[in-house]
PDB file of C-alpha atoms in Angstrom:
ATOM      1  CA  UNK A   1     -25.984  62.188  55.180  1.00  0.00           C
ATOM      2  CA  UNK A   2     -23.430  62.714  57.981  1.00  0.00           C
ATOM      3  CA  UNK A   3     -22.026  59.227  57.366  1.00  0.00           C
ATOM      4  CA  UNK A   4     -21.600  60.010  53.664  1.00  0.00           C
ATOM      5  CA  UNK A   5     -19.666  63.188  54.504  1.00  0.00           C
ATOM      6  CA  UNK A   6     -17.416  61.228  56.854  1.00  0.00           C
ATOM      7  CA  UNK A   7     -16.756  58.644  54.143  1.00  0.00           C
ATOM      8  CA  UNK A   8     -15.874  61.434  51.712  1.00  0.00           C
ATOM      9  CA  UNK A   9     -13.441  62.978  54.197  1.00  0.00           C
ATOM     10  CA  UNK A  10     -11.828  59.598  54.892  1.00  0.00           C
ATOM     11  CA  UNK A  11     -11.555  58.950  51.176  1.00  0.00           C
ATOM     12  CA  UNK A  12      -9.837  62.282  50.562  1.00  0.00           C
ATOM     13  CA  UNK A  13      -7.504  61.680  53.496  1.00  0.00           C
ATOM     14  CA  UNK A  14      -6.573  58.287  52.074  1.00  0.00           C
ATOM     15  CA  UNK A  15      -5.956  59.795  48.649  1.00  0.00           C
ATOM     16  CA  UNK A  16      -3.622  62.428  50.094  1.00  0.00           C
ATOM     17  CA  UNK A  17      -1.568  59.703  51.766  1.00  0.00           C
ATOM     18  CA  UNK A  18      -1.346  57.510  48.684  1.00  0.00           C
ATOM     19  CA  UNK A  19      -1.496  59.325  45.318  1.00  0.00           C
ATOM     20  CA  UNK A  20      -3.156  57.440  42.498  1.00  0.00           C
ATOM     21  CA  UNK A  21      -0.920  56.805  39.490  1.00  0.00           C
ATOM     22  CA  UNK A  22      -1.925  55.757  35.988  1.00  0.00           C
ATOM     23  CA  UNK A  23       0.836  54.123  33.954  1.00  0.00           C
ATOM     24  CA  UNK A  24       0.714  53.310  30.253  1.00  0.00           C
ATOM     25  CA  UNK A  25       3.480  51.142  28.787  1.00  0.00           C
ATOM     26  CA  UNK A  26       4.352  51.029  25.128  1.00  0.00           C
ATOM     27  CA  UNK A  27       4.633  47.240  25.052  1.00  0.00           C
ATOM     28  CA  UNK A  28       2.105  44.794  26.465  1.00  0.00           C
ATOM     29  CA  UNK A  29       4.604  42.213  27.691  1.00  0.00           C
ATOM     30  CA  UNK A  30       7.850  43.204  29.432  1.00  0.00           C
ATOM     31  CA  UNK A  31       6.858  46.749  30.388  1.00  0.00           C
ATOM     32  CA  UNK A  32       3.419  45.833  31.636  1.00  0.00           C
ATOM     33  CA  UNK A  33       4.695  42.766  33.500  1.00  0.00           C
ATOM     34  CA  UNK A  34       7.392  44.827  35.184  1.00  0.00           C
ATOM     35  CA  UNK A  35       5.079  47.496  36.569  1.00  0.00           C
ATOM     36  CA  UNK A  36       2.362  45.004  37.416  1.00  0.00           C
ATOM     37  CA  UNK A  37       4.935  43.009  39.378  1.00  0.00           C
ATOM     38  CA  UNK A  38       6.148  46.152  41.137  1.00  0.00           C
ATOM     39  CA  UNK A  39       2.578  47.078  41.999  1.00  0.00           C
ATOM     40  CA  UNK A  40       1.858  43.621  43.415  1.00  0.00           C
ATOM     41  CA  UNK A  41       5.086  43.469  45.389  1.00  0.00           C
ATOM     42  CA  UNK A  42       4.347  46.792  47.086  1.00  0.00           C
ATOM     43  CA  UNK A  43       0.607  46.116  47.339  1.00  0.00           C
ATOM     44  CA  UNK A  44       0.142  49.479  45.702  1.00  0.00           C
ATOM     45  CA  UNK A  45      -3.596  49.628  45.129  1.00  0.00           C
ATOM     46  CA  UNK A  46      -3.292  53.219  43.954  1.00  0.00           C
ATOM     47  CA  UNK A  47      -1.498  52.216  40.748  1.00  0.00           C
ATOM     48  CA  UNK A  48      -3.478  51.414  37.607  1.00  0.00           C
ATOM     49  CA  UNK A  49      -2.005  50.150  34.333  1.00  0.00           C
ATOM     50  CA  UNK A  50      -3.511  51.315  31.071  1.00  0.00           C
ATOM     51  CA  UNK A  51      -4.838  48.647  28.738  1.00  0.00           C
ATOM     52  CA  UNK A  52      -3.713  50.288  25.497  1.00  0.00           C
ATOM     53  CA  UNK A  53      -0.232  49.827  24.027  1.00  0.00           C
ATOM     54  CA  UNK A  54       1.544  50.871  20.857  1.00  0.00           C
ATOM     55  CA  UNK A  55       3.373  53.785  19.292  1.00  0.00           C
ATOM     56  CA  UNK A  56       4.051  56.877  21.443  1.00  0.00           C
ATOM     57  CA  UNK A  57       1.482  59.386  20.184  1.00  0.00           C
ATOM     58  CA  UNK A  58      -1.488  57.063  20.492  1.00  0.00           C
ATOM     59  CA  UNK A  59      -0.198  55.939  23.870  1.00  0.00           C
ATOM     60  CA  UNK A  60      -0.221  59.499  25.206  1.00  0.00           C
ATOM     61  CA  UNK A  61      -3.638  60.136  23.686  1.00  0.00           C
ATOM     62  CA  UNK A  62      -5.004  57.014  25.388  1.00  0.00           C
ATOM     63  CA  UNK A  63      -3.505  58.068  28.715  1.00  0.00           C
ATOM     64  CA  UNK A  64      -5.066  61.528  28.447  1.00  0.00           C
ATOM     65  CA  UNK A  65      -8.448  60.053  27.545  1.00  0.00           C
ATOM     66  CA  UNK A  66      -8.447  57.650  30.503  1.00  0.00           C
ATOM     67  CA  UNK A  67      -7.313  60.383  32.880  1.00  0.00           C
ATOM     68  CA  UNK A  68     -10.028  62.765  31.696  1.00  0.00           C
ATOM     69  CA  UNK A  69     -12.688  60.080  32.012  1.00  0.00           C
ATOM     70  CA  UNK A  70     -11.561  59.324  35.558  1.00  0.00           C
ATOM     71  CA  UNK A  71     -11.828  63.021  36.494  1.00  0.00           C
ATOM     72  CA  UNK A  72     -15.605  62.725  36.508  1.00  0.00           C
ATOM     73  CA  UNK A  73     -15.462  60.867  39.812  1.00  0.00           C
ATOM     74  CA  UNK A  74     -13.384  62.368  42.670  1.00  0.00           C
ATOM     75  CA  UNK A  75     -12.751  58.865  43.995  1.00  0.00           C
ATOM     76  CA  UNK A  76     -11.186  57.574  40.789  1.00  0.00           C
ATOM     77  CA  UNK A  77      -9.261  60.546  39.438  1.00  0.00           C
ATOM     78  CA  UNK A  78      -5.494  60.238  39.082  1.00  0.00           C
ATOM     79  CA  UNK A  79      -2.877  62.397  40.735  1.00  0.00           C
ATOM     80  CA  UNK A  80      -0.214  61.498  38.171  1.00  0.00           C
ATOM     81  CA  UNK A  81      -0.245  60.006  34.691  1.00  0.00           C
ATOM     82  CA  UNK A  82       2.861  58.386  33.176  1.00  0.00           C
ATOM     83  CA  UNK A  83       3.728  56.946  29.784  1.00  0.00           C
ATOM     84  CA  UNK A  84       6.730  54.634  29.434  1.00  0.00           C
ATOM     85  CA  UNK A  85       8.098  55.117  25.920  1.00  0.00           C
ATOM     86  CA  UNK A  86      10.948  53.731  23.812  1.00  0.00           C
ATOM     87  CA  UNK A  87      12.956  55.976  21.522  1.00  0.00           C
ATOM     88  CA  UNK A  88      13.952  52.993  19.350  1.00  0.00           C
ATOM     89  CA  UNK A  89      17.177  52.721  17.380  1.00  0.00           C
ATOM     90  CA  UNK A  90      18.584  53.026  14.831  1.00  0.00           C
ATOM     91  CA  UNK A  91      15.453  54.910  13.666  1.00  0.00           C
ATOM     92  CA  UNK A  92      13.419  56.746  16.345  1.00  0.00           C
ATOM     93  CA  UNK A  93       9.648  56.413  16.473  1.00  0.00           C
ATOM     94  CA  UNK A  94       8.194  58.785  13.839  1.00  0.00           C
ATOM     95  CA  UNK A  95       5.625  60.058  16.337  1.00  0.00           C
ATOM     96  CA  UNK A  96       8.011  60.468  19.275  1.00  0.00           C
ATOM     97  CA  UNK A  97       8.372  64.254  19.177  1.00  0.00           C
ATOM     98  CA  UNK A  98       4.639  64.788  18.678  1.00  0.00           C
ATOM     99  CA  UNK A  99       3.969  62.463  21.610  1.00  0.00           C
ATOM    100  CA  UNK A 100       6.352  64.379  23.865  1.00  0.00           C
ATOM    101  CA  UNK A 101       4.802  67.687  22.846  1.00  0.00           C
ATOM    102  CA  UNK A 102       1.298  66.428  23.616  1.00  0.00           C
ATOM    103  CA  UNK A 103       2.501  65.003  26.929  1.00  0.00           C
ATOM    104  CA  UNK A 104       3.910  68.389  27.960  1.00  0.00           C
ATOM    105  CA  UNK A 105       0.707  70.149  26.953  1.00  0.00           C
ATOM    106  CA  UNK A 106      -1.443  67.672  28.862  1.00  0.00           C
ATOM    107  CA  UNK A 107       0.872  67.400  31.889  1.00  0.00           C
ATOM    108  CA  UNK A 108       1.528  63.731  31.333  1.00  0.00           C
ATOM    109  CA  UNK A 109       4.876  62.536  32.678  1.00  0.00           C
ATOM    110  CA  UNK A 110       7.038  60.454  30.361  1.00  0.00           C
ATOM    111  CA  UNK A 111       9.679  57.870  31.279  1.00  0.00           C
ATOM    112  CA  UNK A 112      11.921  57.193  28.302  1.00  0.00           C
ATOM    113  CA  UNK A 113      14.344  54.456  27.330  1.00  0.00           C
ATOM    114  CA  UNK A 114      16.850  54.888  24.513  1.00  0.00           C
ATOM    115  CA  UNK A 115      16.864  52.584  22.687  1.00  0.00           C
ATOM    116  CA  UNK A 116      14.167  50.503  24.417  1.00  0.00           C
ATOM    117  CA  UNK A 117      12.747  49.123  27.670  1.00  0.00           C
ATOM    118  CA  UNK A 118      15.194  46.227  27.535  1.00  0.00           C
ATOM    119  CA  UNK A 119      17.937  48.701  28.458  1.00  0.00           C
ATOM    120  CA  UNK A 120      16.258  49.299  31.816  1.00  0.00           C
ATOM    121  CA  UNK A 121      15.838  45.562  32.357  1.00  0.00           C
ATOM    122  CA  UNK A 122      19.451  44.828  31.442  1.00  0.00           C
ATOM    123  CA  UNK A 123      20.667  47.440  33.908  1.00  0.00           C
ATOM    124  CA  UNK A 124      19.392  45.286  36.764  1.00  0.00           C
ATOM    125  CA  UNK A 125      22.297  42.970  36.003  1.00  0.00           C
ATOM    126  CA  UNK A 126      24.969  44.963  34.189  1.00  0.00           C
ATOM    127  CA  UNK A 127      25.661  48.460  32.926  1.00  0.00           C
ATOM    128  CA  UNK A 128      25.334  49.308  29.242  1.00  0.00           C
ATOM    129  CA  UNK A 129      28.006  51.759  28.157  1.00  0.00           C
ATOM    130  CA  UNK A 130      27.920  51.722  24.379  1.00  0.00           C
ATOM    131  CA  UNK A 131      25.432  52.425  21.614  1.00  0.00           C
ATOM    132  CA  UNK A 132      22.793  49.721  21.100  1.00  0.00           C
ATOM    133  CA  UNK A 133      20.023  49.291  18.585  1.00  0.00           C
ATOM    134  CA  UNK A 134      16.693  48.015  19.851  1.00  0.00           C
ATOM    135  CA  UNK A 135      17.327  44.665  18.189  1.00  0.00           C
ATOM    136  CA  UNK A 136      20.766  44.294  19.742  1.00  0.00           C
ATOM    137  CA  UNK A 137      19.480  45.291  23.185  1.00  0.00           C
ATOM    138  CA  UNK A 138      16.730  42.680  23.067  1.00  0.00           C
ATOM    139  CA  UNK A 139      19.165  40.012  21.937  1.00  0.00           C
ATOM    140  CA  UNK A 140      21.624  40.938  24.693  1.00  0.00           C
ATOM    141  CA  UNK A 141      18.898  40.570  27.327  1.00  0.00           C
ATOM    142  CA  UNK A 142      17.937  37.173  25.950  1.00  0.00           C
ATOM    143  CA  UNK A 143      21.549  35.974  25.880  1.00  0.00           C
ATOM    144  CA  UNK A 144      22.041  37.097  29.463  1.00  0.00           C
ATOM    145  CA  UNK A 145      19.901  34.110  30.397  1.00  0.00           C
ATOM    146  CA  UNK A 146      18.619  35.581  33.634  1.00  0.00           C
ATOM    147  CA  UNK A 147      15.088  36.616  32.643  1.00  0.00           C
ATOM    148  CA  UNK A 148      12.576  33.784  32.833  1.00  0.00           C
ATOM    149  CA  UNK A 149      10.067  33.922  30.006  1.00  0.00           C
ATOM    150  CA  UNK A 150      11.985  36.470  27.920  1.00  0.00           C
ATOM    151  CA  UNK A 151      13.139  35.867  24.381  1.00  0.00           C
ATOM    152  CA  UNK A 152      13.284  38.037  21.277  1.00  0.00           C
ATOM    153  CA  UNK A 153      10.203  36.307  19.901  1.00  0.00           C
ATOM    154  CA  UNK A 154       8.151  36.704  23.085  1.00  0.00           C
ATOM    155  CA  UNK A 155       9.263  39.594  25.262  1.00  0.00           C
ATOM    156  CA  UNK A 156       7.664  38.737  28.564  1.00  0.00           C
ATOM    157  CA  UNK A 157       9.298  38.654  31.988  1.00  0.00           C
ATOM    158  CA  UNK A 158       8.769  37.689  35.603  1.00  0.00           C
ATOM    159  CA  UNK A 159       9.229  40.645  37.921  1.00  0.00           C
ATOM    160  CA  UNK A 160      10.673  38.399  40.635  1.00  0.00           C
ATOM    161  CA  UNK A 161      13.860  38.128  38.544  1.00  0.00           C
ATOM    162  CA  UNK A 162      14.362  41.880  38.851  1.00  0.00           C
ATOM    163  CA  UNK A 163      12.905  42.850  42.234  1.00  0.00           C
ATOM    164  CA  UNK A 164      16.057  42.297  44.358  1.00  0.00           C
ATOM    165  CA  UNK A 165      18.186  44.188  41.840  1.00  0.00           C
ATOM    166  CA  UNK A 166      16.217  47.434  41.493  1.00  0.00           C
ATOM    167  CA  UNK A 167      18.785  49.474  43.492  1.00  0.00           C
ATOM    168  CA  UNK A 168      21.525  48.317  41.111  1.00  0.00           C
ATOM    169  CA  UNK A 169      19.416  49.290  38.094  1.00  0.00           C
ATOM    170  CA  UNK A 170      18.795  52.733  39.616  1.00  0.00           C
ATOM    171  CA  UNK A 171      22.531  53.128  40.169  1.00  0.00           C
ATOM    172  CA  UNK A 172      23.298  52.183  36.572  1.00  0.00           C
ATOM    173  CA  UNK A 173      20.614  54.457  35.150  1.00  0.00           C
ATOM    174  CA  UNK A 174      21.745  57.355  37.315  1.00  0.00           C
ATOM    175  CA  UNK A 175      25.301  56.917  36.047  1.00  0.00           C
ATOM    176  CA  UNK A 176      24.082  57.520  32.492  1.00  0.00           C
ATOM    177  CA  UNK A 177      22.922  60.963  33.633  1.00  0.00           C
ATOM    178  CA  UNK A 178      26.355  61.950  34.919  1.00  0.00           C
ATOM    179  CA  UNK A 179      27.339  63.590  31.646  1.00  0.00           C
ATOM    180  CA  UNK A 180      25.993  67.150  31.428  1.00  0.00           C
ATOM    181  CA  UNK A 181      24.975  66.680  27.805  1.00  0.00           C
ATOM    182  CA  UNK A 182      23.177  63.368  28.416  1.00  0.00           C
ATOM    183  CA  UNK A 183      19.488  63.328  27.577  1.00  0.00           C
ATOM    184  CA  UNK A 184      16.928  61.249  25.725  1.00  0.00           C
ATOM    185  CA  UNK A 185      18.852  61.749  22.482  1.00  0.00           C
ATOM    186  CA  UNK A 186      21.797  59.918  24.035  1.00  0.00           C
ATOM    187  CA  UNK A 187      22.104  56.183  23.439  1.00  0.00           C
ATOM    188  CA  UNK A 188      22.145  54.489  25.920  1.00  0.00           C
ATOM    189  CA  UNK A 189      19.983  56.560  28.273  1.00  0.00           C
ATOM    190  CA  UNK A 190      16.866  56.159  30.387  1.00  0.00           C
ATOM    191  CA  UNK A 191      14.931  57.909  33.122  1.00  0.00           C
ATOM    192  CA  UNK A 192      12.610  54.998  33.921  1.00  0.00           C
ATOM    193  CA  UNK A 193      14.365  54.816  37.279  1.00  0.00           C
ATOM    194  CA  UNK A 194      12.711  58.113  38.243  1.00  0.00           C
ATOM    195  CA  UNK A 195       9.270  56.555  37.930  1.00  0.00           C
ATOM    196  CA  UNK A 196      10.350  53.392  39.735  1.00  0.00           C
ATOM    197  CA  UNK A 197      11.897  55.416  42.550  1.00  0.00           C
ATOM    198  CA  UNK A 198       8.751  57.532  42.763  1.00  0.00           C
ATOM    199  CA  UNK A 199       6.623  54.426  43.268  1.00  0.00           C
ATOM    200  CA  UNK A 200       8.994  52.739  45.706  1.00  0.00           C
ATOM    201  CA  UNK A 201       9.471  55.857  47.832  1.00  0.00           C
ATOM    202  CA  UNK A 202       5.719  56.307  48.104  1.00  0.00           C
ATOM    203  CA  UNK A 203       5.472  52.809  49.560  1.00  0.00           C
ATOM    204  CA  UNK A 204       8.382  52.932  51.952  1.00  0.00           C
ATOM    205  CA  UNK A 205      11.189  51.612  49.743  1.00  0.00           C
ATOM    206  CA  UNK A 206      14.163  53.932  49.368  1.00  0.00           C
TER     207      UNK A 206
END
């Protein structure tokens, strides 16, 4: 019995040092590959990636359901839950506002890209200053020719192409926030860098 109590204390101590994060990505290729690669690079065992993908509202619902299920065991519960969501352009996701409302109610953090996740990827190489539709952003990333495995027809990536350039992407994303009026309704705009910085800082990367 004493040994079990010691294991519990050690487990709680370990959890306090390394918060457990659950991340759901809207797409099952580029977004998932990016955060899986980041997790593997940092050897971040406390990060789990959700298996469900799709439109924003169902994504948030799935994240809430997995979080609530994990709460039943103190060793598996999550300290933070994140959903990585695209606004899409020229027409935003119909369920976007409902998804954001549910996320606020359920204390789920949301990292947004306007128009899409490809904006964040592109910012590892160059800044995006003008309006882009989702289609144009994906095509621009493909034509850049620096993302192995990525094309408009199959949007997968290798994280190793991006890993050395994360600080540049953070710099570019931060610059989009320099305007007082800038927010998720602004195109281009993203706050994915906040999640990436959160993960990197937790594992000793500034």
